[in-house]
Amino acid sequence: SVEYILKNKGKLENKVYDVPREVDLQVAETMLDSYGIKIDKLTKKQVDYLTKSH
């Protein structure tokens, strides 16, 4: 989150922001990794299936 703020210095208004999803995922992955927990990533085929209208 701090890295995001530094990269966007001067572009952000003085208000509370939600953490961008990619930052949230990176923080979660780093924390889980520190506990030795790995999370699978979806394949392109799985993503296509999940985003397709049924």
PQR file with spaces between the fields and no chain letter, atoms N, CA, C, O and H, PARSE charges and radii, in Angstrom:
ATOM       1  N    SER     1       0.813   -1.195    0.000 -0.4000 1.5000
ATOM       2  CA   SER     1       0.000    0.000    0.000 -0.0000 2.0000
ATOM       3  C    SER     1       0.857    1.259    0.000  0.5500 1.7000
ATOM       4  O    SER     1       0.552    2.230   -0.693 -0.5500 1.4000
ATOM       5  N    VAL     2       1.930    1.235    0.783 -0.4000 1.5000
ATOM       6  CA   VAL     2       2.830    2.392    0.824 -0.0000 2.0000
ATOM       7  C    VAL     2       3.492    2.584   -0.529  0.5500 1.7000
ATOM       8  O    VAL     2       3.654    3.713   -0.993 -0.5500 1.4000
ATOM       9  H    VAL     2       2.178    0.447    1.346  0.4000 1.0000
ATOM      10  N    GLU     3       3.876    1.478   -1.162 -0.4000 1.5000
ATOM      11  CA   GLU     3       4.489    1.560   -2.498 -0.0000 2.0000
ATOM      12  C    GLU     3       3.517    2.197   -3.489  0.5500 1.7000
ATOM      13  O    GLU     3       3.925    3.022   -4.307 -0.5500 1.4000
ATOM      14  H    GLU     3       3.744    0.562   -0.785  0.4000 1.0000
ATOM      15  N    TYR     4       2.245    1.826   -3.428 -0.4000 1.5000
ATOM      16  CA   TYR     4       1.223    2.392   -4.305 -0.0000 2.0000
ATOM      17  C    TYR     4       1.097    3.899   -4.073  0.5500 1.7000
ATOM      18  O    TYR     4       1.011    4.677   -5.024 -0.5500 1.4000
ATOM      19  H    TYR     4       1.914    1.155   -2.764  0.4000 1.0000
ATOM      20  N    ILE     5       1.088    4.297   -2.817 -0.4000 1.5000
ATOM      21  CA   ILE     5       0.980    5.724   -2.489 -0.0000 2.0000
ATOM      22  C    ILE     5       2.184    6.488   -3.029  0.5500 1.7000
ATOM      23  O    ILE     5       2.032    7.563   -3.610 -0.5500 1.4000
ATOM      24  H    ILE     5       1.159    3.665   -2.044  0.4000 1.0000
ATOM      25  N    LEU     6       3.376    5.935   -2.839 -0.4000 1.5000
ATOM      26  CA   LEU     6       4.586    6.604   -3.328 -0.0000 2.0000
ATOM      27  C    LEU     6       4.592    6.728   -4.849  0.5500 1.7000
ATOM      28  O    LEU     6       4.985    7.762   -5.389 -0.5500 1.4000
ATOM      29  H    LEU     6       3.500    5.062   -2.368  0.4000 1.0000
ATOM      30  N    LYS     7       4.153    5.668   -5.543 -0.4000 1.5000
ATOM      31  CA   LYS     7       4.126    5.701   -7.011 -0.0000 2.0000
ATOM      32  C    LYS     7       3.107    6.711   -7.532  0.5500 1.7000
ATOM      33  O    LYS     7       3.261    7.244   -8.632 -0.5500 1.4000
ATOM      34  H    LYS     7       3.833    4.828   -5.104  0.4000 1.0000
ATOM      35  N    ASN     8       2.071    6.972   -6.744 -0.4000 1.5000
ATOM      36  CA   ASN     8       1.004    7.878   -7.176 -0.0000 2.0000
ATOM      37  C    ASN     8       1.034    9.212   -6.440  0.5500 1.7000
ATOM      38  O    ASN     8       0.033    9.927   -6.401 -0.5500 1.4000
ATOM      39  H    ASN     8       1.946    6.540   -5.851  0.4000 1.0000
ATOM      40  N    LYS     9       2.176    9.543   -5.862 -0.4000 1.5000
ATOM      41  CA   LYS     9       2.336   10.800   -5.126 -0.0000 2.0000
ATOM      42  C    LYS     9       1.971   11.979   -6.032  0.5500 1.7000
ATOM      43  O    LYS     9       2.421   12.055   -7.175 -0.5500 1.4000
ATOM      44  H    LYS     9       2.989    8.962   -5.895  0.4000 1.0000
ATOM      45  N    GLY    10       1.171   12.874   -5.520 -0.4000 1.5000
ATOM      46  CA   GLY    10       0.755   14.041   -6.281 -0.0000 2.0000
ATOM      47  C    GLY    10      -0.488   13.808   -7.127  0.5500 1.7000
ATOM      48  O    GLY    10      -1.064   14.763   -7.647 -0.5500 1.4000
ATOM      49  H    GLY    10       0.806   12.812   -4.591  0.4000 1.0000
ATOM      50  N    LYS    11      -0.913   12.550   -7.275 -0.4000 1.5000
ATOM      51  CA   LYS    11      -2.097   12.227   -8.079 -0.0000 2.0000
ATOM      52  C    LYS    11      -3.304   11.897   -7.202  0.5500 1.7000
ATOM      53  O    LYS    11      -4.438   11.875   -7.682 -0.5500 1.4000
ATOM      54  H    LYS    11      -0.444   11.774   -6.852  0.4000 1.0000
ATOM      55  N    LEU    12      -3.058   11.643   -5.923 -0.4000 1.5000
ATOM      56  CA   LEU    12      -4.132   11.214   -5.033 -0.0000 2.0000
ATOM      57  C    LEU    12      -4.707   12.393   -4.252  0.5500 1.7000
ATOM      58  O    LEU    12      -3.981   13.279   -3.802 -0.5500 1.4000
ATOM      59  H    LEU    12      -2.137   11.661   -5.534  0.4000 1.0000
ATOM      60  N    GLU    13      -6.028   12.377   -4.105 -0.4000 1.5000
ATOM      61  CA   GLU    13      -6.689   13.394   -3.295 -0.0000 2.0000
ATOM      62  C    GLU    13      -6.494   13.064   -1.818  0.5500 1.7000
ATOM      63  O    GLU    13      -6.131   11.941   -1.471 -0.5500 1.4000
ATOM      64  H    GLU    13      -6.618   11.657   -4.470  0.4000 1.0000
ATOM      65  N    ASN    14      -6.733   14.035   -0.961 -0.4000 1.5000
ATOM      66  CA   ASN    14      -6.605   13.841    0.474 -0.0000 2.0000
ATOM      67  C    ASN    14      -7.888   13.196    1.001  0.5500 1.7000
ATOM      68  O    ASN    14      -8.766   13.876    1.531 -0.5500 1.4000
ATOM      69  H    ASN    14      -7.028   14.948   -1.242  0.4000 1.0000
ATOM      70  N    LYS    15      -7.980   11.869    0.846 -0.4000 1.5000
ATOM      71  CA   LYS    15      -9.147   11.119    1.312 -0.0000 2.0000
ATOM      72  C    LYS    15      -8.740    9.671    1.564  0.5500 1.7000
ATOM      73  O    LYS    15      -7.609    9.277    1.278 -0.5500 1.4000
ATOM      74  H    LYS    15      -7.266   11.316    0.415  0.4000 1.0000
ATOM      75  N    VAL    16      -9.657    8.891    2.094 -0.4000 1.5000
ATOM      76  CA   VAL    16      -9.411    7.475    2.345 -0.0000 2.0000
ATOM      77  C    VAL    16      -9.665    6.703    1.053  0.5500 1.7000
ATOM      78  O    VAL    16     -10.685    6.902    0.394 -0.5500 1.4000
ATOM      79  H    VAL    16     -10.576    9.211    2.326  0.4000 1.0000
ATOM      80  N    TYR    17      -8.738    5.828    0.699 -0.4000 1.5000
ATOM      81  CA   TYR    17      -8.846    5.015   -0.507 -0.0000 2.0000
ATOM      82  C    TYR    17      -8.931    3.537   -0.149  0.5500 1.7000
ATOM      83  O    TYR    17      -8.328    3.086    0.825 -0.5500 1.4000
ATOM      84  H    TYR    17      -7.909    5.666    1.234  0.4000 1.0000
ATOM      85  N    ASP    18      -9.688    2.790   -0.949 -0.4000 1.5000
ATOM      86  CA   ASP    18      -9.628    1.338   -0.862 -0.0000 2.0000
ATOM      87  C    ASP    18      -8.295    0.906   -1.448  0.5500 1.7000
ATOM      88  O    ASP    18      -7.771    1.545   -2.361 -0.5500 1.4000
ATOM      89  H    ASP    18     -10.178    3.157   -1.740  0.4000 1.0000
ATOM      90  N    VAL    19      -7.751   -0.176   -0.923 -0.4000 1.5000
ATOM      91  CA   VAL    19      -6.513   -0.716   -1.474 -0.0000 2.0000
ATOM      92  C    VAL    19      -6.846   -1.339   -2.827  0.5500 1.7000
ATOM      93  O    VAL    19      -7.801   -2.111   -2.920 -0.5500 1.4000
ATOM      94  H    VAL    19      -8.176   -0.695   -0.181  0.4000 1.0000
ATOM      95  N    PRO    20      -6.085   -1.027   -3.880 -0.5600 1.5000
ATOM      96  CA   PRO    20      -6.343   -1.657   -5.176  0.2800 2.0000
ATOM      97  C    PRO    20      -6.252   -3.182   -5.064  0.5500 1.7000
ATOM      98  O    PRO    20      -5.427   -3.703   -4.314 -0.5500 1.4000
ATOM      99  N    ARG    21      -7.086   -3.881   -5.798 -0.4000 1.5000
ATOM     100  CA   ARG    21      -7.156   -5.344   -5.717 -0.0000 2.0000
ATOM     101  C    ARG    21      -5.791   -5.998   -5.904  0.5500 1.7000
ATOM     102  O    ARG    21      -5.441   -6.923   -5.170 -0.5500 1.4000
ATOM     103  H    ARG    21      -7.757   -3.457   -6.408  0.4000 1.0000
ATOM     104  N    GLU    22      -5.015   -5.524   -6.885 -0.4000 1.5000
ATOM     105  CA   GLU    22      -3.717   -6.158   -7.139 -0.0000 2.0000
ATOM     106  C    GLU    22      -2.773   -5.993   -5.949  0.5500 1.7000
ATOM     107  O    GLU    22      -1.972   -6.885   -5.668 -0.5500 1.4000
ATOM     108  H    GLU    22      -5.299   -4.773   -7.481  0.4000 1.0000
ATOM     109  N    VAL    23      -2.857   -4.871   -5.254 -0.4000 1.5000
ATOM     110  CA   VAL    23      -2.028   -4.656   -4.062 -0.0000 2.0000
ATOM     111  C    VAL    23      -2.513   -5.571   -2.939  0.5500 1.7000
ATOM     112  O    VAL    23      -1.702   -6.191   -2.250 -0.5500 1.4000
ATOM     113  H    VAL    23      -3.508   -4.147   -5.482  0.4000 1.0000
ATOM     114  N    ASP    24      -3.813   -5.656   -2.756 -0.4000 1.5000
ATOM     115  CA   ASP    24      -4.388   -6.513   -1.727 -0.0000 2.0000
ATOM     116  C    ASP    24      -3.982   -7.969   -1.950  0.5500 1.7000
ATOM     117  O    ASP    24      -3.617   -8.667   -1.004 -0.5500 1.4000
ATOM     118  H    ASP    24      -4.472   -5.153   -3.316  0.4000 1.0000
ATOM     119  N    LEU    25      -4.047   -8.423   -3.196 -0.4000 1.5000
ATOM     120  CA   LEU    25      -3.668   -9.802   -3.513 -0.0000 2.0000
ATOM     121  C    LEU    25      -2.184  -10.046   -3.274  0.5500 1.7000
ATOM     122  O    LEU    25      -1.798  -11.104   -2.779 -0.5500 1.4000
ATOM     123  H    LEU    25      -4.345   -7.857   -3.965  0.4000 1.0000
ATOM     124  N    GLN    26      -1.358   -9.073   -3.624 -0.4000 1.5000
ATOM     125  CA   GLN    26       0.086   -9.211   -3.420 -0.0000 2.0000
ATOM     126  C    GLN    26       0.416   -9.310   -1.926  0.5500 1.7000
ATOM     127  O    GLN    26       1.244  -10.128   -1.525 -0.5500 1.4000
ATOM     128  H    GLN    26      -1.672   -8.213   -4.026  0.4000 1.0000
ATOM     129  N    VAL    27      -0.226   -8.487   -1.114 -0.4000 1.5000
ATOM     130  CA   VAL    27       0.000   -8.525    0.333 -0.0000 2.0000
ATOM     131  C    VAL    27      -0.460   -9.869    0.901  0.5500 1.7000
ATOM     132  O    VAL    27       0.244  -10.477    1.708 -0.5500 1.4000
ATOM     133  H    VAL    27      -0.899   -7.823   -1.440  0.4000 1.0000
ATOM     134  N    ALA    28      -1.627  -10.326    0.485 -0.4000 1.5000
ATOM     135  CA   ALA    28      -2.149  -11.608    0.966 -0.0000 2.0000
ATOM     136  C    ALA    28      -1.232  -12.757    0.559  0.5500 1.7000
ATOM     137  O    ALA    28      -0.949  -13.641    1.367 -0.5500 1.4000
ATOM     138  H    ALA    28      -2.198   -9.833   -0.171  0.4000 1.0000
ATOM     139  N    GLU    29      -0.769  -12.750   -0.685 -0.4000 1.5000
ATOM     140  CA   GLU    29       0.116  -13.807   -1.171 -0.0000 2.0000
ATOM     141  C    GLU    29       1.436  -13.812   -0.397  0.5500 1.7000
ATOM     142  O    GLU    29       1.954  -14.877   -0.060 -0.5500 1.4000
ATOM     143  H    GLU    29      -0.999  -12.032   -1.342  0.4000 1.0000
ATOM     144  N    THR    30       1.975  -12.637   -0.119 -0.4000 1.5000
ATOM     145  CA   THR    30       3.224  -12.534    0.641 -0.0000 2.0000
ATOM     146  C    THR    30       3.035  -13.067    2.059  0.5500 1.7000
ATOM     147  O    THR    30       3.897  -13.775    2.578 -0.5500 1.4000
ATOM     148  H    THR    30       1.554  -11.772   -0.393  0.4000 1.0000
ATOM     149  N    MET    31       1.907  -12.725    2.686 -0.4000 1.5000
ATOM     150  CA   MET    31       1.646  -13.204    4.040 -0.0000 2.0000
ATOM     151  C    MET    31       1.496  -14.722    4.065  0.5500 1.7000
ATOM     152  O    MET    31       2.088  -15.396    4.908 -0.5500 1.4000
ATOM     153  H    MET    31       1.206  -12.149    2.264  0.4000 1.0000
ATOM     154  N    LEU    32       0.700  -15.257    3.136 -0.4000 1.5000
ATOM     155  CA   LEU    32       0.514  -16.706    3.084 -0.0000 2.0000
ATOM     156  C    LEU    32       1.829  -17.418    2.798  0.5500 1.7000
ATOM     157  O    LEU    32       2.109  -18.467    3.377 -0.5500 1.4000
ATOM     158  H    LEU    32       0.219  -14.710    2.451  0.4000 1.0000
ATOM     159  N    ASP    33       2.634  -16.849    1.906 -0.4000 1.5000
ATOM     160  CA   ASP    33       3.933  -17.428    1.571 -0.0000 2.0000
ATOM     161  C    ASP    33       4.824  -17.495    2.808  0.5500 1.7000
ATOM     162  O    ASP    33       5.583  -18.450    2.976 -0.5500 1.4000
ATOM     163  H    ASP    33       2.407  -15.997    1.436  0.4000 1.0000
ATOM     164  N    SER    34       4.736  -16.489    3.672 -0.4000 1.5000
ATOM     165  CA   SER    34       5.555  -16.487    4.890 -0.0000 2.0000
ATOM     166  C    SER    34       5.164  -17.629    5.829  0.5500 1.7000
ATOM     167  O    SER    34       5.968  -18.048    6.662 -0.5500 1.4000
ATOM     168  H    SER    34       4.119  -15.713    3.535  0.4000 1.0000
ATOM     169  N    TYR    35       3.935  -18.134    5.700 -0.4000 1.5000
ATOM     170  CA   TYR    35       3.475  -19.284    6.479 -0.0000 2.0000
ATOM     171  C    TYR    35       3.674  -20.597    5.726  0.5500 1.7000
ATOM     172  O    TYR    35       3.308  -21.662    6.224 -0.5500 1.4000
ATOM     173  H    TYR    35       3.282  -17.793    5.024  0.4000 1.0000
ATOM     174  N    GLY    36       4.252  -20.521    4.529 -0.4000 1.5000
ATOM     175  CA   GLY    36       4.478  -21.724    3.732 -0.0000 2.0000
ATOM     176  C    GLY    36       3.231  -22.211    3.016  0.5500 1.7000
ATOM     177  O    GLY    36       3.164  -23.370    2.608 -0.5500 1.4000
ATOM     178  H    GLY    36       4.549  -19.655    4.125  0.4000 1.0000
ATOM     179  N    ILE    37       2.239  -21.336    2.857 -0.4000 1.5000
ATOM     180  CA   ILE    37       0.982  -21.699    2.199 -0.0000 2.0000
ATOM     181  C    ILE    37       1.009  -21.188    0.765  0.5500 1.7000
ATOM     182  O    ILE    37       1.272  -20.009    0.524 -0.5500 1.4000
ATOM     183  H    ILE    37       2.293  -20.394    3.188  0.4000 1.0000
ATOM     184  N    LYS    38       0.739  -22.071   -0.176 -0.4000 1.5000
ATOM     185  CA   LYS    38       0.699  -21.700   -1.591 -0.0000 2.0000
ATOM     186  C    LYS    38      -0.739  -21.821   -2.093  0.5500 1.7000
ATOM     187  O    LYS    38      -1.448  -22.765   -1.743 -0.5500 1.4000
ATOM     188  H    LYS    38       0.526  -23.028    0.020  0.4000 1.0000
ATOM     189  N    ILE    39      -1.158  -20.872   -2.906 -0.4000 1.5000
ATOM     190  CA   ILE    39      -2.491  -20.875   -3.498 -0.0000 2.0000
ATOM     191  C    ILE    39      -2.342  -21.100   -4.998  0.5500 1.7000
ATOM     192  O    ILE    39      -1.540  -20.442   -5.660 -0.5500 1.4000
ATOM     193  H    ILE    39      -0.582  -20.106   -3.190  0.4000 1.0000
ATOM     194  N    ASP    40      -3.128  -22.039   -5.523 -0.4000 1.5000
ATOM     195  CA   ASP    40      -3.097  -22.296   -6.964 -0.0000 2.0000
ATOM     196  C    ASP    40      -3.605  -21.085   -7.726  0.5500 1.7000
ATOM     197  O    ASP    40      -4.403  -20.301   -7.212 -0.5500 1.4000
ATOM     198  H    ASP    40      -3.781  -22.573   -4.985  0.4000 1.0000
ATOM     199  N    LYS    41      -3.140  -20.944   -8.947 -0.4000 1.5000
ATOM     200  CA   LYS    41      -3.641  -19.894   -9.841 -0.0000 2.0000
ATOM     201  C    LYS    41      -4.504  -20.573  -10.904  0.5500 1.7000
ATOM     202  O    LYS    41      -4.204  -21.681  -11.349 -0.5500 1.4000
ATOM     203  H    LYS    41      -2.492  -21.581   -9.364  0.4000 1.0000
ATOM     204  N    LEU    42      -5.581  -19.891  -11.303 -0.4000 1.5000
ATOM     205  CA   LEU    42      -6.460  -20.442  -12.328 -0.0000 2.0000
ATOM     206  C    LEU    42      -5.759  -20.469  -13.676  0.5500 1.7000
ATOM     207  O    LEU    42      -4.974  -19.578  -14.002 -0.5500 1.4000
ATOM     208  H    LEU    42      -5.824  -18.991  -10.941  0.4000 1.0000
ATOM     209  N    THR    43      -6.054  -21.503  -14.454 -0.4000 1.5000
ATOM     210  CA   THR    43      -5.551  -21.558  -15.824 -0.0000 2.0000
ATOM     211  C    THR    43      -6.406  -20.634  -16.686  0.5500 1.7000
ATOM     212  O    THR    43      -7.483  -20.212  -16.266 -0.5500 1.4000
ATOM     213  H    THR    43      -6.692  -22.227  -14.189  0.4000 1.0000
ATOM     214  N    LYS    44      -5.930  -20.320  -17.891 -0.4000 1.5000
ATOM     215  CA   LYS    44      -6.703  -19.481  -18.807 -0.0000 2.0000
ATOM     216  C    LYS    44      -8.046  -20.138  -19.111  0.5500 1.7000
ATOM     217  O    LYS    44      -9.067  -19.455  -19.193 -0.5500 1.4000
ATOM     218  H    LYS    44      -5.055  -20.663  -18.233  0.4000 1.0000
ATOM     219  N    LYS    45      -8.050  -21.451  -19.277 -0.4000 1.5000
ATOM     220  CA   LYS    45      -9.282  -22.178  -19.568 -0.0000 2.0000
ATOM     221  C    LYS    45     -10.284  -22.025  -18.406  0.5500 1.7000
ATOM     222  O    LYS    45     -11.480  -21.853  -18.640 -0.5500 1.4000
ATOM     223  H    LYS    45      -7.221  -22.005  -19.210  0.4000 1.0000
ATOM     224  N    GLN    46      -9.800  -22.088  -17.170 -0.4000 1.5000
ATOM     225  CA   GLN    46     -10.678  -21.924  -16.010 -0.0000 2.0000
ATOM     226  C    GLN    46     -11.234  -20.501  -15.932  0.5500 1.7000
ATOM     227  O    GLN    46     -12.417  -20.308  -15.651 -0.5500 1.4000
ATOM     228  H    GLN    46      -8.828  -22.229  -16.980  0.4000 1.0000
ATOM     229  N    VAL    47     -10.389  -19.516  -16.179 -0.4000 1.5000
ATOM     230  CA   VAL    47     -10.831  -18.116  -16.164 -0.0000 2.0000
ATOM     231  C    VAL    47     -11.877  -17.893  -17.243  0.5500 1.7000
ATOM     232  O    VAL    47     -12.903  -17.260  -16.993 -0.5500 1.4000
ATOM     233  H    VAL    47      -9.428  -19.672  -16.407  0.4000 1.0000
ATOM     234  N    ASP    48     -11.626  -18.413  -18.451 -0.4000 1.5000
ATOM     235  CA   ASP    48     -12.583  -18.274  -19.552 -0.0000 2.0000
ATOM     236  C    ASP    48     -13.934  -18.878  -19.172  0.5500 1.7000
ATOM     237  O    ASP    48     -14.978  -18.281  -19.435 -0.5500 1.4000
ATOM     238  H    ASP    48     -10.793  -18.928  -18.655  0.4000 1.0000
ATOM     239  N    TYR    49     -13.915  -20.061  -18.554 -0.4000 1.5000
ATOM     240  CA   TYR    49     -15.151  -20.715  -18.150 -0.0000 2.0000
ATOM     241  C    TYR    49     -15.900  -19.881  -17.104  0.5500 1.7000
ATOM     242  O    TYR    49     -17.114  -19.704  -17.195 -0.5500 1.4000
ATOM     243  H    TYR    49     -13.066  -20.545  -18.341  0.4000 1.0000
ATOM     244  N    LEU    50     -15.170  -19.376  -16.123 -0.4000 1.5000
ATOM     245  CA   LEU    50     -15.805  -18.623  -15.040 -0.0000 2.0000
ATOM     246  C    LEU    50     -16.354  -17.276  -15.487  0.5500 1.7000
ATOM     247  O    LEU    50     -17.302  -16.767  -14.889 -0.5500 1.4000
ATOM     248  H    LEU    50     -14.183  -19.520  -16.049  0.4000 1.0000
ATOM     249  N    THR    51     -15.774  -16.692  -16.528 -0.4000 1.5000
ATOM     250  CA   THR    51     -16.226  -15.379  -16.992 -0.0000 2.0000
ATOM     251  C    THR    51     -17.233  -15.471  -18.133  0.5500 1.7000
ATOM     252  O    THR    51     -17.763  -14.454  -18.580 -0.5500 1.4000
ATOM     253  H    THR    51     -15.004  -17.105  -17.015  0.4000 1.0000
ATOM     254  N    LYS    52     -17.495  -16.675  -18.600 -0.4000 1.5000
ATOM     255  CA   LYS    52     -18.440  -16.894  -19.698 -0.0000 2.0000
ATOM     256  C    LYS    52     -19.869  -16.898  -19.157  0.5500 1.7000
ATOM     257  O    LYS    52     -20.128  -17.403  -18.065 -0.5500 1.4000
ATOM     258  H    LYS    52     -17.065  -17.502  -18.237  0.4000 1.0000
ATOM     259  N    SER    53     -20.786  -16.332  -19.930 -0.4000 1.5000
ATOM     260  CA   SER    53     -22.205  -16.373  -19.555 -0.0000 2.0000
ATOM     261  C    SER    53     -22.704  -17.799  -19.689  0.5500 1.7000
ATOM     262  O    SER    53     -22.422  -18.475  -20.678 -0.5500 1.4000
ATOM     263  H    SER    53     -20.576  -15.921  -20.817  0.4000 1.0000
ATOM     264  N    HIS    54     -23.439  -18.249  -18.699 -0.4000 1.5000
ATOM     265  CA   HIS    54     -23.959  -19.631  -18.722 -0.0000 2.0000
ATOM     266  C    HIS    54     -25.404  -19.639  -19.074  0.5500 1.7000
ATOM     267  O    HIS    54     -26.017  -20.705  -19.144 -0.5500 1.4000
ATOM     268  H    HIS    54     -23.668  -17.700  -17.895  0.4000 1.0000
